[in-house]
């Protein structure tokens, strides 16, 4: 997936939008030379596919339309590929009069030609109304969705704030488990508007990365499940520094697994972009926001937004380059 993503970054392909519409919040998955792309436009979810490693894409196909699709600041649909097929998730308004802000999933067993009716992932109405989610899967069909959850707030639990919840699927997204509380902050709230990241390894481990709100610090943490998403270990903080902040940065970073099994992250603290490997001390990459990463055969590729534009750092170079896209 990384190498194809890099091709797209270095040699842009224009996917035309209908007049008056804008495509937003793209997300990709890949299998070999095939790249799967989902994104939002207005209140619609779209899908497109490349069979030539990202050099060209099919015409966008509408997957679904709702009264409102959560988009912007890392909100929007997610996509993964497994042996069971493709899965798209999104948080929408309009599923029922009493449940707005639900996380839904769609499946395709024919490489994106057609899509199943949506399946609701959250088992408490409107619990995912913040619109922030993460999605991960392995080739065997184990899928894990994570999201910022408001069920305790809706129940008016004293001192409650947003919590981190998730659900797993063992059948490629056909059905989803009872929801699992992945983490509850002792300070009563995790960061209220930074998206989580879900990662599922080939051997079935699940990692979830999220920004905490602990004693006034907005730092990234990672928690792990060794039983398929039924329970999670206490989270570990990424990096040694701390970000004291009484606001939400709206920036969730990224998480990936390297070829040697290394857990690699990228995240923002204040105006600086950092990376970590296996919870070791962080390494400074540059300045900016909205960082993402992908792992190729030769290592990690990092990309983020700076004041000058989109910045890329490759494994071959310890310097950054400005992408002219």
mmCIF file of C-alpha atoms in Angstrom:
data_model
loop_
_atom_site.group_PDB
_atom_site.id
_atom_site.type_symbol
_atom_site.label_atom_id
_atom_site.label_comp_id
_atom_site.label_asym_id
_atom_site.label_seq_id
_atom_site.Cartn_x
_atom_site.Cartn_y
_atom_site.Cartn_z
ATOM 1 C CA UNK A 1 0.000 0.000 0.000
ATOM 2 C CA UNK A 2 2.813 2.363 0.764
ATOM 3 C CA UNK A 3 4.656 2.190 -2.453
ATOM 4 C CA UNK A 4 1.479 2.812 -4.417
ATOM 5 C CA UNK A 5 0.589 5.711 -2.124
ATOM 6 C CA UNK A 6 4.008 7.173 -2.796
ATOM 7 C CA UNK A 7 3.487 6.874 -6.528
ATOM 8 C CA UNK A 8 0.273 8.826 -6.149
ATOM 9 C CA UNK A 9 2.058 11.507 -4.140
ATOM 10 C CA UNK A 10 4.937 11.910 -6.598
ATOM 11 C CA UNK A 11 2.979 11.508 -9.837
ATOM 12 C CA UNK A 12 -0.524 12.880 -9.161
ATOM 13 C CA UNK A 13 -3.534 11.463 -10.964
ATOM 14 C CA UNK A 14 -6.526 13.778 -11.327
ATOM 15 C CA UNK A 15 -9.892 12.191 -10.557
ATOM 16 C CA UNK A 16 -12.523 14.530 -11.911
ATOM 17 C CA UNK A 17 -15.437 15.544 -9.675
ATOM 18 C CA UNK A 18 -18.881 16.452 -11.036
ATOM 19 C CA UNK A 19 -19.471 20.168 -11.458
ATOM 20 C CA UNK A 20 -20.078 21.906 -8.135
ATOM 21 C CA UNK A 21 -18.806 18.988 -6.018
ATOM 22 C CA UNK A 22 -15.505 18.507 -4.219
ATOM 23 C CA UNK A 23 -13.909 15.190 -3.304
ATOM 24 C CA UNK A 24 -12.643 15.154 0.296
ATOM 25 C CA UNK A 25 -10.853 12.966 2.843
ATOM 26 C CA UNK A 26 -9.491 10.215 0.564
ATOM 27 C CA UNK A 27 -8.412 6.884 2.057
ATOM 28 C CA UNK A 28 -6.712 3.951 0.317
ATOM 29 C CA UNK A 29 -6.116 0.226 0.591
ATOM 30 C CA UNK A 30 -4.228 -2.036 -1.811
ATOM 31 C CA UNK A 31 -3.541 -5.601 -2.857
ATOM 32 C CA UNK A 32 -0.628 -6.099 -5.224
ATOM 33 C CA UNK A 33 -0.917 -3.539 -8.018
ATOM 34 C CA UNK A 34 -4.593 -2.858 -7.290
ATOM 35 C CA UNK A 35 -5.378 0.288 -5.321
ATOM 36 C CA UNK A 36 -8.793 0.873 -3.727
ATOM 37 C CA UNK A 37 -9.862 4.437 -3.001
ATOM 38 C CA UNK A 38 -12.793 5.838 -1.039
ATOM 39 C CA UNK A 39 -13.706 9.450 -0.327
ATOM 40 C CA UNK A 40 -16.626 11.717 0.427
ATOM 41 C CA UNK A 41 -18.367 14.373 -1.617
ATOM 42 C CA UNK A 42 -21.133 16.372 -0.017
ATOM 43 C CA UNK A 43 -23.213 13.709 1.747
ATOM 44 C CA UNK A 44 -22.191 10.864 -0.563
ATOM 45 C CA UNK A 45 -19.569 8.102 -0.275
ATOM 46 C CA UNK A 46 -17.608 7.226 -3.420
ATOM 47 C CA UNK A 47 -15.304 4.416 -4.529
ATOM 48 C CA UNK A 48 -12.725 4.160 -7.326
ATOM 49 C CA UNK A 49 -10.130 1.550 -8.262
ATOM 50 C CA UNK A 50 -6.770 1.402 -9.991
ATOM 51 C CA UNK A 51 -5.420 -1.828 -11.502
ATOM 52 C CA UNK A 52 -2.097 -0.312 -12.635
ATOM 53 C CA UNK A 53 -0.489 0.656 -9.308
ATOM 54 C CA UNK A 54 -2.179 4.056 -9.152
ATOM 55 C CA UNK A 55 -1.344 5.345 -12.618
ATOM 56 C CA UNK A 56 -5.039 5.623 -13.501
ATOM 57 C CA UNK A 57 -8.378 5.146 -11.738
ATOM 58 C CA UNK A 58 -11.854 4.071 -12.698
ATOM 59 C CA UNK A 59 -14.676 6.592 -12.750
ATOM 60 C CA UNK A 60 -15.900 7.188 -9.169
ATOM 61 C CA UNK A 61 -18.889 5.065 -8.182
ATOM 62 C CA UNK A 62 -21.361 6.193 -5.535
ATOM 63 C CA UNK A 63 -21.586 3.714 -2.667
ATOM 64 C CA UNK A 64 -24.204 5.458 -0.507
ATOM 65 C CA UNK A 65 -25.920 8.760 0.228
ATOM 66 C CA UNK A 66 -27.287 10.108 3.534
ATOM 67 C CA UNK A 67 -28.699 13.259 5.079
ATOM 68 C CA UNK A 68 -25.201 14.036 6.332
ATOM 69 C CA UNK A 69 -21.800 12.430 5.926
ATOM 70 C CA UNK A 70 -19.169 13.374 8.498
ATOM 71 C CA UNK A 71 -16.240 14.924 6.584
ATOM 72 C CA UNK A 72 -13.340 17.244 7.314
ATOM 73 C CA UNK A 73 -10.460 17.263 9.817
ATOM 74 C CA UNK A 74 -9.757 13.544 9.419
ATOM 75 C CA UNK A 75 -13.417 12.552 9.376
ATOM 76 C CA UNK A 76 -14.742 10.617 6.422
ATOM 77 C CA UNK A 77 -14.975 7.052 5.082
ATOM 78 C CA UNK A 78 -12.325 4.365 5.655
ATOM 79 C CA UNK A 79 -11.502 1.325 3.510
ATOM 80 C CA UNK A 80 -9.706 -2.009 4.021
ATOM 81 C CA UNK A 81 -9.125 -5.115 1.912
ATOM 82 C CA UNK A 82 -9.250 -8.716 3.164
ATOM 83 C CA UNK A 83 -9.605 -12.175 1.630
ATOM 84 C CA UNK A 84 -13.335 -11.761 2.323
ATOM 85 C CA UNK A 85 -13.530 -8.634 0.153
ATOM 86 C CA UNK A 86 -13.583 -4.864 0.559
ATOM 87 C CA UNK A 87 -15.031 -3.008 3.541
ATOM 88 C CA UNK A 88 -15.903 0.687 3.772
ATOM 89 C CA UNK A 89 -16.976 2.363 7.009
ATOM 90 C CA UNK A 90 -18.368 5.855 7.537
ATOM 91 C CA UNK A 91 -20.240 7.819 10.189
ATOM 92 C CA UNK A 92 -23.474 9.317 8.923
ATOM 93 C CA UNK A 93 -26.689 11.081 9.863
ATOM 94 C CA UNK A 94 -30.019 9.820 8.584
ATOM 95 C CA UNK A 95 -30.064 6.139 9.529
ATOM 96 C CA UNK A 96 -33.250 6.610 11.574
ATOM 97 C CA UNK A 97 -35.118 9.476 13.252
ATOM 98 C CA UNK A 98 -33.748 8.515 16.675
ATOM 99 C CA UNK A 99 -30.192 7.496 15.740
ATOM 100 C CA UNK A 100 -28.054 10.079 13.958
ATOM 101 C CA UNK A 101 -24.301 9.691 14.138
ATOM 102 C CA UNK A 102 -23.963 5.951 13.566
ATOM 103 C CA UNK A 103 -20.945 4.071 12.251
ATOM 104 C CA UNK A 104 -21.984 1.951 9.264
ATOM 105 C CA UNK A 105 -20.098 -0.588 7.158
ATOM 106 C CA UNK A 106 -20.503 -1.770 3.556
ATOM 107 C CA UNK A 107 -19.001 -4.882 1.928
ATOM 108 C CA UNK A 108 -18.098 -5.764 -1.633
ATOM 109 C CA UNK A 109 -17.295 -9.336 -2.656
ATOM 110 C CA UNK A 110 -16.680 -8.478 -6.322
ATOM 111 C CA UNK A 111 -13.820 -5.978 -6.088
ATOM 112 C CA UNK A 112 -16.055 -2.942 -5.739
ATOM 113 C CA UNK A 113 -18.552 -3.570 -8.541
ATOM 114 C CA UNK A 114 -21.470 -3.722 -6.090
ATOM 115 C CA UNK A 115 -21.859 -3.054 -2.375
ATOM 116 C CA UNK A 116 -23.981 -4.631 0.341
ATOM 117 C CA UNK A 117 -26.630 -2.735 2.314
ATOM 118 C CA UNK A 118 -25.078 -0.983 5.326
ATOM 119 C CA UNK A 119 -24.580 -2.725 8.670
ATOM 120 C CA UNK A 120 -24.525 -0.683 11.887
ATOM 121 C CA UNK A 121 -21.357 -1.152 13.945
ATOM 122 C CA UNK A 122 -22.153 0.825 17.120
ATOM 123 C CA UNK A 123 -24.710 -0.868 19.387
ATOM 124 C CA UNK A 124 -25.683 2.314 21.260
ATOM 125 C CA UNK A 125 -27.673 4.834 19.160
ATOM 126 C CA UNK A 126 -25.687 7.836 17.914
ATOM 127 C CA UNK A 127 -22.700 6.824 20.041
ATOM 128 C CA UNK A 128 -20.219 7.738 17.274
ATOM 129 C CA UNK A 129 -21.709 11.173 16.587
ATOM 130 C CA UNK A 130 -18.305 12.913 16.834
ATOM 131 C CA UNK A 131 -17.566 11.387 13.416
ATOM 132 C CA UNK A 132 -14.016 10.200 14.141
ATOM 133 C CA UNK A 133 -13.032 6.587 13.457
ATOM 134 C CA UNK A 134 -10.249 4.184 12.561
ATOM 135 C CA UNK A 135 -10.397 0.912 10.608
ATOM 136 C CA UNK A 136 -7.913 -1.942 10.306
ATOM 137 C CA UNK A 137 -7.952 -5.504 8.936
ATOM 138 C CA UNK A 138 -5.730 -8.434 8.104
ATOM 139 C CA UNK A 139 -5.870 -10.738 5.101
ATOM 140 C CA UNK A 140 -7.710 -13.446 7.066
ATOM 141 C CA UNK A 141 -10.835 -11.319 7.495
ATOM 142 C CA UNK A 142 -10.304 -10.024 11.052
ATOM 143 C CA UNK A 143 -11.456 -6.394 11.060
ATOM 144 C CA UNK A 144 -11.416 -3.863 13.875
ATOM 145 C CA UNK A 145 -13.230 -0.533 13.898
ATOM 146 C CA UNK A 146 -12.509 2.096 16.551
ATOM 147 C CA UNK A 147 -14.214 5.397 17.235
ATOM 148 C CA UNK A 148 -14.708 8.236 19.718
ATOM 149 C CA UNK A 149 -17.787 7.229 21.678
ATOM 150 C CA UNK A 150 -20.425 9.412 23.386
ATOM 151 C CA UNK A 151 -22.707 6.834 25.030
ATOM 152 C CA UNK A 152 -21.627 7.847 28.551
ATOM 153 C CA UNK A 153 -22.243 11.502 27.697
ATOM 154 C CA UNK A 154 -25.662 10.687 26.306
ATOM 155 C CA UNK A 155 -26.495 8.765 29.484
ATOM 156 C CA UNK A 156 -25.494 11.901 31.440
ATOM 157 C CA UNK A 157 -23.063 9.912 33.518
ATOM 158 C CA UNK A 158 -21.493 12.332 36.047
ATOM 159 C CA UNK A 159 -18.081 13.521 34.879
ATOM 160 C CA UNK A 160 -18.317 11.565 31.630
ATOM 161 C CA UNK A 161 -16.466 12.514 28.480
ATOM 162 C CA UNK A 162 -15.642 10.899 25.148
ATOM 163 C CA UNK A 163 -14.319 7.346 25.442
ATOM 164 C CA UNK A 164 -12.565 5.034 23.008
ATOM 165 C CA UNK A 165 -14.763 2.172 21.794
ATOM 166 C CA UNK A 166 -14.400 -0.516 19.173
ATOM 167 C CA UNK A 167 -15.934 -3.593 17.571
ATOM 168 C CA UNK A 168 -14.439 -6.547 15.734
ATOM 169 C CA UNK A 169 -15.594 -8.703 12.861
ATOM 170 C CA UNK A 170 -14.306 -12.221 12.254
ATOM 171 C CA UNK A 171 -16.079 -12.632 8.924
ATOM 172 C CA UNK A 172 -14.838 -9.747 6.823
ATOM 173 C CA UNK A 173 -17.452 -7.247 7.979
ATOM 174 C CA UNK A 174 -20.597 -9.334 7.519
ATOM 175 C CA UNK A 175 -21.321 -9.094 11.247
ATOM 176 C CA UNK A 176 -19.843 -7.085 14.099
ATOM 177 C CA UNK A 177 -19.277 -7.914 17.762
ATOM 178 C CA UNK A 178 -20.802 -6.342 20.787
ATOM 179 C CA UNK A 179 -19.041 -3.028 21.301
ATOM 180 C CA UNK A 180 -15.927 -3.030 23.480
ATOM 181 C CA UNK A 181 -14.745 -0.112 25.584
ATOM 182 C CA UNK A 182 -11.117 0.080 24.526
ATOM 183 C CA UNK A 183 -10.102 2.845 26.933
ATOM 184 C CA UNK A 184 -11.582 5.242 29.482
ATOM 185 C CA UNK A 185 -9.335 8.052 30.690
ATOM 186 C CA UNK A 186 -8.997 8.495 34.466
ATOM 187 C CA UNK A 187 -9.296 12.199 33.663
ATOM 188 C CA UNK A 188 -12.803 11.331 32.334
ATOM 189 C CA UNK A 189 -12.162 12.147 28.670
ATOM 190 C CA UNK A 190 -9.863 11.295 25.821
ATOM 191 C CA UNK A 191 -9.135 14.055 23.300
ATOM 192 C CA UNK A 192 -12.537 14.918 21.879
ATOM 193 C CA UNK A 193 -11.725 15.550 18.215
ATOM 194 C CA UNK A 194 -8.644 13.581 17.140
ATOM 195 C CA UNK A 195 -9.222 10.455 15.091
ATOM 196 C CA UNK A 196 -8.049 7.021 16.295
ATOM 197 C CA UNK A 197 -6.090 4.534 14.185
ATOM 198 C CA UNK A 198 -6.759 0.780 14.068
ATOM 199 C CA UNK A 199 -4.108 -1.728 13.019
ATOM 200 C CA UNK A 200 -4.599 -5.508 12.703
ATOM 201 C CA UNK A 201 -1.552 -7.732 12.229
ATOM 202 C CA UNK A 202 -1.307 -10.971 10.268
ATOM 203 C CA UNK A 203 -1.234 -12.999 13.504
ATOM 204 C CA UNK A 204 -4.368 -11.291 14.848
ATOM 205 C CA UNK A 205 -2.979 -8.670 17.210
ATOM 206 C CA UNK A 206 -4.921 -5.407 17.264
ATOM 207 C CA UNK A 207 -3.406 -2.013 18.019
ATOM 208 C CA UNK A 208 -5.381 1.190 18.494
ATOM 209 C CA UNK A 209 -3.665 4.584 18.553
ATOM 210 C CA UNK A 210 -5.492 7.577 20.024
ATOM 211 C CA UNK A 211 -4.838 10.991 21.538
ATOM 212 C CA UNK A 212 -5.443 11.004 25.261
ATOM 213 C CA UNK A 213 -6.493 13.871 27.528
ATOM 214 C CA UNK A 214 -4.661 12.961 30.706
ATOM 215 C CA UNK A 215 -3.975 15.527 33.417
ATOM 216 C CA UNK A 216 -4.182 18.293 30.828
ATOM 217 C CA UNK A 217 -1.786 16.636 28.355
ATOM 218 C CA UNK A 218 -2.870 15.779 24.794
ATOM 219 C CA UNK A 219 -0.458 12.986 23.907
ATOM 220 C CA UNK A 220 -0.750 9.961 21.638
ATOM 221 C CA UNK A 221 -1.074 6.487 23.166
ATOM 222 C CA UNK A 222 -1.307 2.941 21.791
ATOM 223 C CA UNK A 223 -3.201 0.036 23.314
ATOM 224 C CA UNK A 224 -2.975 -3.623 22.263
ATOM 225 C CA UNK A 225 -5.310 -6.619 22.184
ATOM 226 C CA UNK A 226 -4.012 -10.190 22.008
ATOM 227 C CA UNK A 227 -7.435 -11.856 21.930
ATOM 228 C CA UNK A 228 -8.969 -10.495 18.751
ATOM 229 C CA UNK A 229 -10.350 -7.276 20.197
ATOM 230 C CA UNK A 230 -12.244 -8.674 23.188
ATOM 231 C CA UNK A 231 -10.059 -6.863 25.745
ATOM 232 C CA UNK A 232 -7.214 -4.348 25.605
ATOM 233 C CA UNK A 233 -4.096 -3.803 27.689
ATOM 234 C CA UNK A 234 -3.379 -0.493 29.440
ATOM 235 C CA UNK A 235 -2.136 1.947 26.785
ATOM 236 C CA UNK A 236 1.455 3.061 26.383
ATOM 237 C CA UNK A 237 2.405 6.655 25.668
ATOM 238 C CA UNK A 238 4.253 7.474 22.454
ATOM 239 C CA UNK A 239 7.364 9.565 23.027
ATOM 240 C CA UNK A 240 8.903 11.028 26.153
ATOM 241 C CA UNK A 241 7.685 14.613 25.795
ATOM 242 C CA UNK A 242 4.238 15.946 26.685
ATOM 243 C CA UNK A 243 1.838 18.455 25.134
ATOM 244 C CA UNK A 244 0.067 20.532 27.745
ATOM 245 C CA UNK A 245 -2.964 21.884 25.900
ATOM 246 C CA UNK A 246 -6.461 22.973 26.862
ATOM 247 C CA UNK A 247 -7.791 22.585 23.332
ATOM 248 C CA UNK A 248 -8.110 19.928 20.652
ATOM 249 C CA UNK A 249 -5.473 19.803 17.882
ATOM 250 C CA UNK A 250 -7.768 17.759 15.585
ATOM 251 C CA UNK A 251 -4.771 15.713 14.441
ATOM 252 C CA UNK A 252 -4.538 11.959 15.019
ATOM 253 C CA UNK A 253 -1.333 10.860 13.279
ATOM 254 C CA UNK A 254 -0.739 7.384 11.881
ATOM 255 C CA UNK A 255 0.312 3.848 12.810
ATOM 256 C CA UNK A 256 1.806 1.022 10.726
ATOM 257 C CA UNK A 257 3.620 -2.293 11.099
ATOM 258 C CA UNK A 258 7.016 -2.694 9.454
ATOM 259 C CA UNK A 259 8.351 -5.737 7.618
ATOM 260 C CA UNK A 260 10.318 -6.805 10.698
ATOM 261 C CA UNK A 261 7.293 -6.444 12.969
ATOM 262 C CA UNK A 262 8.245 -2.977 14.183
ATOM 263 C CA UNK A 263 5.379 -0.758 15.324
ATOM 264 C CA UNK A 264 5.944 2.637 13.700
ATOM 265 C CA UNK A 265 3.989 5.788 14.497
ATOM 266 C CA UNK A 266 3.896 9.392 13.383
ATOM 267 C CA UNK A 267 2.223 12.196 15.320
ATOM 268 C CA UNK A 268 2.196 15.892 16.017
ATOM 269 C CA UNK A 269 3.139 17.598 19.266
ATOM 270 C CA UNK A 270 2.671 21.367 19.159
ATOM 271 C CA UNK A 271 4.042 22.318 15.710
ATOM 272 C CA UNK A 272 6.547 19.452 15.452
ATOM 273 C CA UNK A 273 6.129 16.091 13.697
ATOM 274 C CA UNK A 274 7.655 13.064 15.461
ATOM 275 C CA UNK A 275 7.979 9.352 14.792
ATOM 276 C CA UNK A 276 8.567 6.403 17.122
ATOM 277 C CA UNK A 277 9.525 2.755 16.650
ATOM 278 C CA UNK A 278 8.370 0.184 19.219
ATOM 279 C CA UNK A 279 7.757 2.879 21.870
ATOM 280 C CA UNK A 280 11.376 4.033 21.795
ATOM 281 C CA UNK A 281 12.151 7.755 22.291
ATOM 282 C CA UNK A 282 10.650 9.889 19.545
ATOM 283 C CA UNK A 283 12.604 11.226 16.565
ATOM 284 C CA UNK A 284 11.886 14.705 15.218
ATOM 285 C CA UNK A 285 10.983 14.792 11.524
ATOM 286 C CA UNK A 286 10.066 18.428 10.894
ATOM 287 C CA UNK A 287 7.420 21.046 11.529
ATOM 288 C CA UNK A 288 3.791 20.962 10.429
ATOM 289 C CA UNK A 289 0.556 19.054 11.015
ATOM 290 C CA UNK A 290 -1.694 16.304 9.592
ATOM 291 C CA UNK A 291 1.046 13.670 9.364
ATOM 292 C CA UNK A 292 0.592 10.232 7.797
ATOM 293 C CA UNK A 293 2.869 7.295 7.090
ATOM 294 C CA UNK A 294 3.139 4.102 5.105
ATOM 295 C CA UNK A 295 5.636 1.257 5.181
ATOM 296 C CA UNK A 296 7.416 -0.009 2.080
ATOM 297 C CA UNK A 297 9.983 -2.762 1.601
ATOM 298 C CA UNK A 298 12.778 -0.301 2.300
ATOM 299 C CA UNK A 299 11.253 1.393 5.348
ATOM 300 C CA UNK A 300 8.909 4.188 6.388
ATOM 301 C CA UNK A 301 7.604 7.025 4.241
ATOM 302 C CA UNK A 302 6.293 10.044 6.136
ATOM 303 C CA UNK A 303 4.224 12.895 4.728
ATOM 304 C CA UNK A 304 2.744 15.965 6.404
ATOM 305 C CA UNK A 305 1.510 19.486 5.737
ATOM 306 C CA UNK A 306 3.849 22.412 6.369
ATOM 307 C CA UNK A 307 3.431 26.141 5.834
ATOM 308 C CA UNK A 308 5.183 25.706 2.475
ATOM 309 C CA UNK A 309 3.135 22.747 1.274
ATOM 310 C CA UNK A 310 3.153 18.945 1.403
ATOM 311 C CA UNK A 311 6.408 17.515 2.771
ATOM 312 C CA UNK A 312 7.783 13.987 2.186
ATOM 313 C CA UNK A 313 10.512 12.088 4.005
ATOM 314 C CA UNK A 314 11.699 8.809 2.501
ATOM 315 C CA UNK A 315 13.744 5.955 4.005
ATOM 316 C CA UNK A 316 16.691 6.726 1.744
ATOM 317 C CA UNK A 317 17.089 10.307 2.966
ATOM 318 C CA UNK A 318 17.179 11.926 6.382
ATOM 319 C CA UNK A 319 16.132 15.190 4.755
ATOM 320 C CA UNK A 320 12.688 16.245 3.580
ATOM 321 C CA UNK A 321 11.461 17.279 0.157
ATOM 322 C CA UNK A 322 8.588 19.552 -0.802
ATOM 323 C CA UNK A 323 6.117 17.847 -3.101
ATOM 324 C CA UNK A 324 5.027 19.945 -6.069
ATOM 325 C CA UNK A 325 1.497 18.624 -6.518
#
